[in-house]
Each structure stands twice: as structure tokens, then as C-alpha cells.
Amino acid sequence: MYPNQPNPTNTNPNPFLVNQEDEIDLKVLLFNYLQYWPIILICMFLGILTAFLFNRFTTPIYKVESTVLIVDDKPTLGSDLFESAGLGLQNKSNIDNEIGILKSFTLAESTISEMELNVSYFREDVFKLRQIYGNTPIYVSLEWNRPQLVGGLFRLEVIDESNYELTVEEDEFSVFNPADPFYKDKLESFSLPKSVYPFGQEISGEFYAFTINQISALPGDIFYFRLVDTPSLALRMKEDLQANPLNKQASILTLSLETPLRRLGENYINTLMEQYLQRELYEKNQASENTIRFIEEQLSGISDSLEFSESQLQEFRSKNRIFNLSEEGSLIFERLSELEKEQSQFELNLKYLETLQTYLDNNQLEDLVAPAIVGVNDPLLTSLVESLSELQSDRVQVSATFNDQTPQMRDINSRIQSTSNALKENVRSAIENSQNTLADVNNRIRMIEQDINTLPATERSLLNYTRQFTINENIYIYLLEKKAEAEITMASNMPKNKILDFAKAGQDPVAPKRSLNLLIGMILGLILPIGFITVKDFMNTKIEDPKELEKSIKVPLISMIGRSNTEDNLPVLNNPRSTVTESFRSLRADMSYLSPNKEKFTVLFTSTISGEGKTFVSINMASVFSLMGKKTILIGLDLRKPKIAEDFNLPNDKGMSTALSSDISWRDVVKSTGHRDLDVILSGPIPPNPAELLLQDKFGKIIEEIKEAYDVVIFDCPPVGLVSETKELFNFADISFYVFRQGYSMKGNTEVLNNLVEKGGVSKIYGILNDVHIDKGYGYGYGYGYGYGYGGNSYGYHEEVQLPWWKRALRRKA
């Protein structure tokens, strides 16, 4: 068995062979990509260049950050009793609720209104418009209480210090209607009635009205501006703002915003935090304002009574000339004054409880007054009122983010209802207790009034007038004290939450990520061409890999012939030290194993279609046998498309077709190639019936005579896939070779060879892969007579005539 023929009984005991095959696969894959290295380098350069241009012309985005400390309220007096009632209230300063407030639409809307961000200004930059903020050379003022155009882009060019030209740059306007702020009507087309306007003059129409004022613009300056309604801008800023806890244990929130305008981002977050604290302070002051309003309502009634009782007392004293009570009357008055002071206090408390009950029945939870401020010192009642106020505040906060159907709102509403029911029951019980206590005080007063009847009539009258005045005075002074306390409390109120760090933008942009983009550009520049090459190879229907060819054919792949780097089709004769010549020598050596113990033999070369290099292989195999001193003849049997004459510069005036179609002897058509021991019989003039000529008995007799006269006979046959007579010619050959060409032969051509073996009964036929490209990495390590490590002039065994690199890149052997 010849060395390269597969042995089915070989179990391959050497474990390194598998690893060797894996290495060969990786080498082939690597060489397959490396042959396209200029394209890959160009794509990588373009990827990096694209990333560089993207970094250069993309607007940088900066991150603005600030921190807010969320302080939890301390437990109120009686909260332990309240919790024991099973209501399970949660603390108001819940981190999630505070995040909801900071990211609420209402807070964003108030912030935008405070900053007046409804007009965006732009200037021209390279390939794009650049937004400007602060110290703008022009100022656009407008009122949002009427319909306004929003969304489109205006272009303003300053003509001189007093006039400007205004045009529409982007006609994508919608009409904002303050009566329905969340739904805007698309405007199909819009144009201004004229283009030149003076600064300071209002520009108005059916759906717009605004005034452009000159600040510091110079003639020739060009600006762009866009009008944006507050609801749309608030929705966008609400989504852009990020609020996250610093960590799970801390009650510190980090507010961040990514924006191309660092100063705008800083001002927005700072204003947002100020609005957040003002909102919290407003909620705190609500209780004090409700208390002051309640006390003022009571004062408005008691002041008239005090003034009337004072005038009556003065008039009585003047008329009766009595100013002081007797000792007995003074004692009765002191006792009576104490009781009446208690009576007025209980009456005020009862009036507060009745007012509180009215608020609860009418669901006026925002008007609740703290009991302690008006003198009600019931711990449970105080805790219930404060908790209900806090829950109401929570509902207002959460409603800015969630609707009534969300679990958060349903939970708060449920707790408000539970707390309200508990408070109603407590108020009803407190009213009953106050009424009973007040009735007891009234009974004690009536008992003392009986002692008054023992006094003289004048003193009794003086005591009554003094009593009435003292009662009103005490109530009036008490209410004034409570009002002052409430005003002091409101003045001393401070937001419990604090700003730790005001907004500050980072010095380096967070986007675009320059290094990452360059890396991505380089990777894409590498992946895209490799992916394209991989897909191209996957979709390739041509034979490329010798191992794949070896697996596809039913006969041994006996040799690989490399691509010649010269344009000469006779490298064996003209360049005997080339690697291609060595591959033919190797194939010649293998034939001693394929046809052992034969001094003379006939070799046939064919292929599936024309262009696969069978003539090239036939000529050079004939040449390599002649060089070793064997008398060799090359016979051109491709009568339809002769080529051998061109390679030897011989006229194709006579040949095998001449000998078969006339009485001329085959010896008369033999031509000398000019090389020792190498003759050739050309195909001759193209006959009208080439198949019939080759199938006649005369052809067999000629071949027998030629075999007697020559040591080696080489048949250059027509392609077996195109003509039928080649199948008959296999009978005249001792060894047959089926030539494939790398990068040219179709993968389906292997079935033609397999059919010849399985169905045609052709034996002793072997495969040859021609035109193997060294730049694709195929050929090394296969042991097929090509690629023994002698190439490339590295060791001096062979020499190659190198073509210029551009010719080698474009050339494909015919």
C-alpha cells in the first residue's frame, strides 16, 4: 500500500495525530483570514476613524449630582397607644415616598415654572446645533395663558441693533392649549406673515404671541430657538431625573441628571431641591395656619362681647359711683371667676371638638387643627389628629406619582379611612366627656350664684358686670396667647429634610465614552470583515479545503499541486528548482507504489470541466518523467479544445485526429518538443466527430503500438463531466488521475468522480488537487507531495521566480 492511501484498519494508536489535525485546522483557518489582512486592517482603521469622528462631533453629556438627607420624624406623644390600637401606621418619611415626591410631575412642573425653561436657544456648530443656556444674547418672552406654537424651530438672524429676520427652520409645530395642556393639536403647516421684525415688538397670530428682546446680539449673529410647553418639558425632566438611595442602610438620596448643559443641570436640581423643601415647609405650616384661622374666627366674636361688657361696666360704675366690691363680694367673685375660667376653657374645647367633628364628617382633612394648640391635652386624640394629617400629606405626595387604582394609593386610602374612623369615635367620646364636665362646672356656678343674692342690689349688679367683663377678657387673652404661640410655631418651622450637597457637574463627560467607543470601533472593524469572510466561505460552493475534498471523494487524494508563481505553464522544464516542480517529482515517486513492478505504464488525466488544470498537470508529469531518462510521449486526446500546441509553441496542423481519420501513420504525427526524451502527439485539427474517432478500433491499435515504443504514455483527456468518450479511455490507462482545482472546481464535482468509481466501474483512479494557494494555509502537513517545508526560499532547496505582489494577488491560473 502506498503511504498516502487511507488504511481503514488503522486505529491510529498515536494520540498526537488528533492534536496535529486540530492544529492544522486552526492554521488553515488563520491563513484563510490572513490572506485578507489588508481589507481587515482597512476596516479596523475605518472603525476607529468612525469612532473618533463620533467622539469628536457628538455632544458631550455630563452627569450632575446632589445629595439630600431624609430625616425621620420622632414618635409623637401617644403614638405607642395609637400603634397598640392595631392601626399599624408607617412613618411619613419613607424613602420610597420621598423618591416619588422628588420625581413627581408636580414638583418638576413647579421647578420649570420657577426657572422659565420654556424657551430653548441654539447656535450653529459643526454639523449640528448647540444648545446655549444662561447669558443668551436674545430673550424670548411669552405668556402661556393663551394658545402657543410649540415643537418647531425658528431661525433668527440679527440684521442690525434694532431689527432681525425670523424664519421657520423646522415646520413641526403643535398648538398648546392651556385649557387642555396634555393634548396638543398637530399643525399641518405654518408660516410667518413677514420675515423682518424690530426687537421688542410682539409677534402674534391666531396660535402664537411672543416678543424677542435684544440683549447683546451683534449684526450677523444667527440663533435658533424652540418653544416648549411646561407639561411636556416637566414629563421629560421627570423621566431624566434619577433619585436613588446612597445605600440600603442610609436615608440619604442621591439626585442625578445627565445633560449636555452642566449649568442648566445644576440650576435645575438646586431649584428642584428648593421647591421640595418649600413644599415640605408649606405642609408643616398648614397646621399652624389652620390654628391661626380658627383662633381668629373665635377672636372676631369674643372681641365684640369684650368691648360691649367693658362699656357696660364703665357705664355702671360712672352712674352708681361704685368701683370696688366689698370683702364678701370679692371672695364670691374670686370663686366665681375660677369656675367661669374653667367654663370658658371647656366651652372652647367643646367648640374645637365640634368643629373637628364637622371637618371629619365633611372629609375636610386638610383643615385639621392640632388639639394641643387650643388646649386639648388628650394624648390619643393628639396622636390621631397628627397621624391623620401625615397620612393626608402622604396621599397628596403619592398622588403626584400614582393614580387611585395603584396599590400604594389604595393602601394609604385604607389607612386614612381606618384612622378617620378611630378619630371620629375618639372625638364623639371626648365631646360627651366635655359636655359632662361642663355641666358639672355650670352646677357649681349656679350654687355660688345663690350666695350673690345675699349681697346688696348695687353690689350684685357690679359683680355681674365685672363677671361678664372678666370672662370675655380671660377668653380674649387666652386666644391671643394661643395665636401668638401658633405664629411663633409657624415662624420657627424648618424643613426636616436637608440638602447635604448642592448640585455639581462632573468635569469629565459620561458620554460619549471615548476609549470604549474607540475599542468598539476597532472590534467592529475586525469582526465585520471576518464575519463577511466567514459567511462568504460558508456560502462558497467551490472546493477549498483538501481535507474536505478527501472526505468527499471515494478514492484517495494522492497529491496536491501548488500554484505556480510564474506565468510559464512548463515549470518542470523551465524552472526545475521550484516548489511546483518538486510536487510533480513527488507525484512521480508515488506512482512506483501505485503501479509497482512496471517499467512501462500509461497515465490518464481528466477532470470534470475545462479549466481545472488537467493539461497543465499532464504536460508537467510528462516532463518530469522525461527528465529522469524515460522515453515519454504526451498524447492530446481533447479533440474539441486542444491546448498542448500553445504551451510547446507547435503548430496544431496534424495530430491524433489526423492519424485516426486518414491513412497517415501515428509515427508521422509525432512531434518533438525540443526536450530530450519527450515527444508529443497533438490533438490535431478539430474533427466534426471526435467521439466516433476515439471509439473506433484503430485508436486501440495505435495506443498498443505507442505503448511498445515508449516507456511512459500520458493521456491528456477531455473533461469527463462534459463528454462521453473519456469513460472509454479509462480502459487504456494503467493509472488514472482526476484533477480538481482549488477555488475553481465545484464541490458537486466530487459526485462525478464517485459515480465513475461506484457505477462506472473505473478502478485505479486517484484524486489530485491542483492550484493549491499557499496564502490560504492549505498544503502544510498533509503529505501529498506539496508543502514539505521546502518552499519560500527559506532553506535554499528551491527557488521561485516571484511575480510582483499585485500580479500574485490578481492572478488566477487558467
GROMACS .gro file of C-alpha atoms in nm, residues 112-297:
model
  186
  112ILE     CA    1  -3.965   7.457   3.537
  113SER     CA    2  -4.209   7.742   3.602
  114GLU     CA    3  -3.967   7.888   3.856
  115MET     CA    4  -3.671   7.867   3.614
  116GLU     CA    5  -3.860   7.974   3.297
  117LEU     CA    6  -3.716   7.696   3.081
  118ASN     CA    7  -3.989   7.709   2.817
  119VAL     CA    8  -3.757   7.856   2.551
  120SER     CA    9  -3.451   7.662   2.429
  121TYR     CA   10  -3.181   7.861   2.249
  122PHE     CA   11  -2.930   7.720   1.998
  123ARG     CA   12  -2.631   7.832   1.792
  124GLU     CA   13  -2.475   7.672   1.487
  125ASP     CA   14  -2.192   7.427   1.547
  126VAL     CA   15  -2.006   7.182   1.324
  127PHE     CA   16  -2.269   6.960   1.156
  128LYS     CA   17  -2.529   7.032   1.426
  129LEU     CA   18  -2.693   7.289   1.653
  130ARG     CA   19  -2.553   7.350   2.001
  131GLN     CA   20  -2.787   7.449   2.281
  132ILE     CA   21  -2.690   7.752   2.491
  133TYR     CA   22  -2.806   7.841   2.841
  134GLY     CA   23  -2.754   8.150   3.052
  135ASN     CA   24  -2.648   8.495   2.929
  136THR     CA   25  -2.824   8.442   2.596
  137PRO     CA   26  -2.779   8.733   2.353
  138ILE     CA   27  -3.157   8.738   2.290
  139TYR     CA   28  -3.455   8.678   2.515
  140VAL     CA   29  -3.793   8.546   2.403
  141SER     CA   30  -4.083   8.635   2.634
  142LEU     CA   31  -4.433   8.495   2.605
  143GLU     CA   32  -4.744   8.419   2.808
  144TRP     CA   33  -4.871   8.065   2.845
  145ASN     CA   34  -5.226   8.161   2.937
  146ARG     CA   35  -5.316   8.157   2.568
  147PRO     CA   36  -5.257   7.909   2.281
  148GLN     CA   37  -4.892   7.891   2.169
  149LEU     CA   38  -4.692   7.717   1.899
  150VAL     CA   39  -4.456   7.452   2.035
  151GLY     CA   40  -4.223   7.190   1.891
  152GLY     CA   41  -4.095   7.365   1.578
  153LEU     CA   42  -3.769   7.553   1.532
  154PHE     CA   43  -3.730   7.923   1.449
  155ARG     CA   44  -3.422   8.077   1.290
  156LEU     CA   45  -3.327   8.433   1.385
  157GLU     CA   46  -3.061   8.640   1.207
  158VAL     CA   47  -2.970   8.977   1.352
  159ILE     CA   48  -2.978   9.247   1.080
  160ASP     CA   49  -2.878   9.544   1.294
  161GLU     CA   50  -2.918   9.662   1.652
  162SER     CA   51  -3.291   9.721   1.606
  163ASN     CA   52  -3.412   9.460   1.356
  164TYR     CA   53  -3.387   9.089   1.291
  165GLU     CA   54  -3.503   8.837   1.033
  166LEU     CA   55  -3.719   8.548   1.160
  167THR     CA   56  -3.789   8.234   0.956
  168VAL     CA   57  -3.914   7.882   1.022
  169GLU     CA   58  -3.634   7.625   1.023
  170GLU     CA   59  -3.832   7.312   1.118
  171ASP     CA   60  -4.203   7.313   1.044
  172GLU     CA   61  -4.315   7.056   1.302
  173PHE     CA   62  -4.541   7.270   1.517
  174SER     CA   63  -4.821   7.176   1.751
  175VAL     CA   64  -5.065   7.407   1.926
  176PHE     CA   65  -5.054   7.411   2.306
  177ASN     CA   66  -5.387   7.499   2.465
  178PRO     CA   67  -5.371   7.592   2.836
  179ALA     CA   68  -5.732   7.475   2.877
  180ASP     CA   69  -5.621   7.123   2.778
  181PRO     CA   70  -5.244   7.118   2.846
  182PHE     CA   71  -5.177   6.748   2.794
  183TYR     CA   72  -5.324   6.722   2.445
  184LYS     CA   73  -5.177   6.926   2.161
  185ASP     CA   74  -5.311   6.961   1.807
  186LYS     CA   75  -5.069   6.899   1.521
  187LEU     CA   76  -5.034   7.196   1.286
  188GLU     CA   77  -5.006   7.086   0.924
  189SER     CA   78  -4.818   7.393   0.803
  190PHE     CA   79  -4.711   7.726   0.944
  191SER     CA   80  -4.551   8.037   0.803
  192LEU     CA   81  -4.490   8.387   0.935
  193PRO     CA   82  -4.665   8.678   0.761
  194LYS     CA   83  -4.331   8.856   0.717
  195SER     CA   84  -3.967   8.792   0.792
  196VAL     CA   85  -3.822   9.119   0.931
  197TYR     CA   86  -3.929   9.247   1.273
  198PRO     CA   87  -3.798   9.508   1.519
  199PHE     CA   88  -3.673   9.394   1.857
  200GLY     CA   89  -3.924   9.441   2.137
  201GLN     CA   90  -4.233   9.422   1.914
  202GLU     CA   91  -4.480   9.142   1.983
  203ILE     CA   92  -4.521   8.887   1.707
  204SER     CA   93  -4.872   8.750   1.728
  205GLY     CA   94  -5.117   8.543   1.532
  206GLU     CA   95  -5.402   8.302   1.584
  207PHE     CA   96  -5.192   8.042   1.766
  208TYR     CA   97  -4.891   8.237   1.887
  209ALA     CA   98  -4.777   8.554   2.060
  210PHE     CA   99  -4.421   8.623   2.172
  211THR     CA  100  -4.170   8.906   2.190
  212ILE     CA  101  -3.799   8.888   2.108
  213ASN     CA  102  -3.579   9.129   2.302
  214GLN     CA  103  -3.226   9.235   2.221
  215ILE     CA  104  -2.968   9.167   2.494
  216SER     CA  105  -2.620   9.156   2.343
  217ALA     CA  106  -2.667   9.017   1.990
  218LEU     CA  107  -2.448   9.158   1.714
  219PRO     CA  108  -2.538   9.214   1.348
  220GLY     CA  109  -2.488   8.892   1.152
  221ASP     CA  110  -2.540   8.664   1.452
  222ILE     CA  111  -2.764   8.365   1.386
  223PHE     CA  112  -2.966   8.198   1.660
  224TYR     CA  113  -3.230   7.929   1.677
  225PHE     CA  114  -3.496   7.884   1.940
  226ARG     CA  115  -3.777   7.640   2.018
  227LEU     CA  116  -4.083   7.692   2.238
  228VAL     CA  117  -4.165   7.405   2.474
  229ASP     CA  118  -4.476   7.389   2.692
  230THR     CA  119  -4.432   7.327   3.064
  231PRO     CA  120  -4.621   6.991   3.084
  232SER     CA  121  -4.414   6.834   2.805
  233LEU     CA  122  -4.089   6.963   2.950
  234ALA     CA  123  -4.189   6.850   3.300
  235LEU     CA  124  -4.261   6.498   3.176
  236ARG     CA  125  -3.921   6.482   3.006
  237MET     CA  126  -3.729   6.618   3.305
  238LYS     CA  127  -3.922   6.387   3.536
  239GLU     CA  128  -3.801   6.086   3.337
  240ASP     CA  129  -3.443   6.214   3.311
  241LEU     CA  130  -3.403   6.276   3.684
  242GLN     CA  131  -3.266   5.983   3.883
  243ALA     CA  132  -3.322   5.956   4.260
  244ASN     CA  133  -3.159   5.662   4.439
  245PRO     CA  134  -3.064   5.585   4.799
  246LEU     CA  135  -2.694   5.618   4.875
  247ASN     CA  136  -2.709   5.266   5.018
  248LYS     CA  137  -2.961   5.035   5.180
  249GLN     CA  138  -2.887   5.148   5.536
  250ALA     CA  139  -2.860   5.525   5.479
  251SER     CA  140  -3.152   5.768   5.450
  252ILE     CA  141  -2.960   5.983   5.202
  253LEU     CA  142  -3.085   6.025   4.847
  254THR     CA  143  -2.863   6.098   4.550
  255LEU     CA  144  -3.021   6.308   4.277
  256SER     CA  145  -2.857   6.291   3.937
  257LEU     CA  146  -2.926   6.423   3.590
  258GLU     CA  147  -2.740   6.368   3.264
  259THR     CA  148  -2.741   6.673   3.040
  260PRO     CA  149  -2.521   6.842   2.778
  261LEU     CA  150  -2.555   7.172   2.970
  262ARG     CA  151  -2.380   7.147   3.304
  263ARG     CA  152  -2.505   7.481   3.439
  264LEU     CA  153  -2.861   7.403   3.339
  265GLY     CA  154  -2.844   7.069   3.517
  266GLU     CA  155  -2.700   7.226   3.832
  267ASN     CA  156  -2.961   7.502   3.839
  268TYR     CA  157  -3.245   7.258   3.774
  269ILE     CA  158  -3.152   7.018   4.055
  270ASN     CA  159  -3.085   7.303   4.301
  271THR     CA  160  -3.419   7.465   4.219
  272LEU     CA  161  -3.590   7.128   4.241
  273MET     CA  162  -3.450   7.069   4.590
  274GLU     CA  163  -3.558   7.419   4.698
  275GLN     CA  164  -3.909   7.353   4.569
  276TYR     CA  165  -3.906   7.019   4.750
  277LEU     CA  166  -3.813   7.182   5.083
  278GLN     CA  167  -4.062   7.466   5.033
  279ARG     CA  168  -4.334   7.212   4.969
  280GLU     CA  169  -4.244   7.031   5.289
  281LEU     CA  170  -4.241   7.361   5.482
  282TYR     CA  171  -4.578   7.454   5.336
  283GLU     CA  172  -4.723   7.125   5.460
  284LYS     CA  173  -4.578   7.187   5.804
  285ASN     CA  174  -4.724   7.539   5.818
  286GLN     CA  175  -5.068   7.417   5.720
  287ALA     CA  176  -5.147   7.309   6.080
  288SER     CA  177  -5.035   7.645   6.218
  289GLU     CA  178  -5.232   7.835   5.956
  290ASN     CA  179  -5.542   7.631   6.033
  291THR     CA  180  -5.496   7.705   6.405
  292ILE     CA  181  -5.450   8.077   6.347
  293ARG     CA  182  -5.757   8.084   6.124
  294PHE     CA  183  -5.963   7.901   6.387
  295ILE     CA  184  -5.846   8.136   6.667
  296GLU     CA  185  -5.913   8.446   6.456
  297GLU     CA  186  -6.267   8.325   6.398
   0.00000   0.00000   0.00000
